[in-house]
GROMACS .gro file of C-alpha atoms in nm:
model
   82
    1THR     CA    1  -0.532   0.966   1.941
    2VAL     CA    2  -0.662   0.628   1.834
    3ALA     CA    3  -0.412   0.386   1.684
    4ARG     CA    4  -0.492   0.256   1.337
    5CYS     CA    5  -0.572  -0.112   1.310
    6LYS     CA    6  -0.505  -0.283   0.977
    7PRO     CA    7  -0.578  -0.653   1.026
    8LEU     CA    8  -0.566  -0.730   0.653
    9ARG     CA    9  -0.252  -0.536   0.562
   10HIS     CA   10  -0.061  -0.856   0.481
   11CYS     CA   11  -0.336  -0.988   0.254
   12TYR     CA   12  -0.348  -0.936  -0.116
   13GLU     CA   13  -0.649  -0.757  -0.263
   14LYS     CA   14  -0.754  -1.076  -0.442
   15GLU     CA   15  -0.769  -1.261  -0.109
   16ILE     CA   16  -0.978  -0.986   0.049
   17VAL     CA   17  -1.223  -0.991  -0.243
   18LEU     CA   18  -1.252  -1.371  -0.220
   19TYR     CA   19  -1.312  -1.349   0.154
   20ALA     CA   20  -1.588  -1.092   0.100
   21HIS     CA   21  -1.740  -1.309  -0.173
   22PHE     CA   22  -1.748  -1.630   0.032
   23GLN     CA   23  -1.875  -1.451   0.342
   24ALA     CA   24  -2.153  -1.293   0.131
   25LEU     CA   25  -2.040  -0.944   0.231
   26ASP     CA   26  -2.145  -0.642   0.027
   27TYR     CA   27  -1.838  -0.547  -0.175
   28PHE     CA   28  -1.804  -0.313  -0.466
   29SER     CA   29  -1.507  -0.156  -0.630
   30THR     CA   30  -1.508   0.153  -0.846
   31GLU     CA   31  -1.209   0.322  -0.999
   32CYS     CA   32  -1.169   0.697  -0.991
   33VAL     CA   33  -1.208   0.856  -1.334
   34TYR     CA   34  -0.875   1.035  -1.282
   35ALA     CA   35  -0.685   0.717  -1.186
   36PRO     CA   36  -0.540   0.638  -1.532
   37GLN     CA   37  -0.361   0.977  -1.542
   38ALA     CA   38  -0.244   0.968  -1.178
   39PHE     CA   39   0.126   0.945  -1.094
   40ARG     CA   40   0.064   0.658  -0.854
   41GLY     CA   41   0.020   0.431  -1.154
   42HIS     CA   42   0.394   0.446  -1.227
   43PRO     CA   43   0.509   0.312  -0.888
   44ARG     CA   44   0.224   0.058  -0.901
   45ALA     CA   45   0.347  -0.068  -1.240
   46LEU     CA   46   0.701  -0.089  -1.101
   47LEU     CA   47   0.579  -0.291  -0.802
   48LYS     CA   48   0.387  -0.527  -1.030
   49ASP     CA   49   0.697  -0.580  -1.244
   50LEU     CA   50   0.907  -0.647  -0.933
   51GLU     CA   51   0.646  -0.885  -0.797
   52ALA     CA   52   0.641  -1.074  -1.126
   53THR     CA   53   1.013  -1.131  -1.077
   54ARG     CA   54   0.993  -1.216  -0.706
   55ALA     CA   55   0.655  -1.289  -0.548
   56THR     CA   56   0.747  -1.160  -0.199
   57THR     CA   57   0.860  -0.814  -0.310
   58VAL     CA   58   0.556  -0.620  -0.185
   59ALA     CA   59   0.553  -0.799   0.149
   60ALA     CA   60   0.929  -0.738   0.191
   61LEU     CA   61   0.890  -0.367   0.113
   62GLY     CA   62   0.608  -0.334   0.363
   63HIS     CA   63   0.810  -0.514   0.629
   64SER     CA   64   1.121  -0.300   0.575
   65GLY     CA   65   0.910   0.019   0.571
   66ARG     CA   66   0.768  -0.062   0.914
   67ARG     CA   67   1.120  -0.113   1.052
   68LEU     CA   68   1.235   0.235   0.950
   69GLU     CA   69   1.232   0.502   1.214
   70VAL     CA   70   1.198   0.871   1.155
   71ALA     CA   71   1.414   1.093   1.371
   72THR     CA   72   1.223   1.314   1.612
   73GLU     CA   73   1.452   1.605   1.533
   74VAL     CA   74   1.564   1.685   1.183
   75ALA     CA   75   1.886   1.880   1.138
   76THR     CA   76   1.832   2.195   0.934
   77LYS     CA   77   2.060   2.476   0.834
   78SER     CA   78   1.988   2.819   0.973
   79LEU     CA   79   1.920   3.074   0.704
   80GLY     CA   80   2.143   3.375   0.683
   81ALA     CA   81   2.064   3.724   0.556
   82CYS     CA   82   2.076   3.775   0.180
   0.00000   0.00000   0.00000
């Protein structure tokens, strides 16, 4: 498998758009017509509220998420007969 490379993961979207603008790169952004009704808007709104309170919230969440490890084996209960 090929590892994913995300060189701009620590950059805000505004910074990426400005970079594309000043480098004269072709950039366009369209929103999905279903986006306003999507559930992902709720966590996004929460993140924006948290970031308004503390500017480093999104970066801190990303950093802590990368430090988490997922166990290779997950303990499960064996099912018995009904």
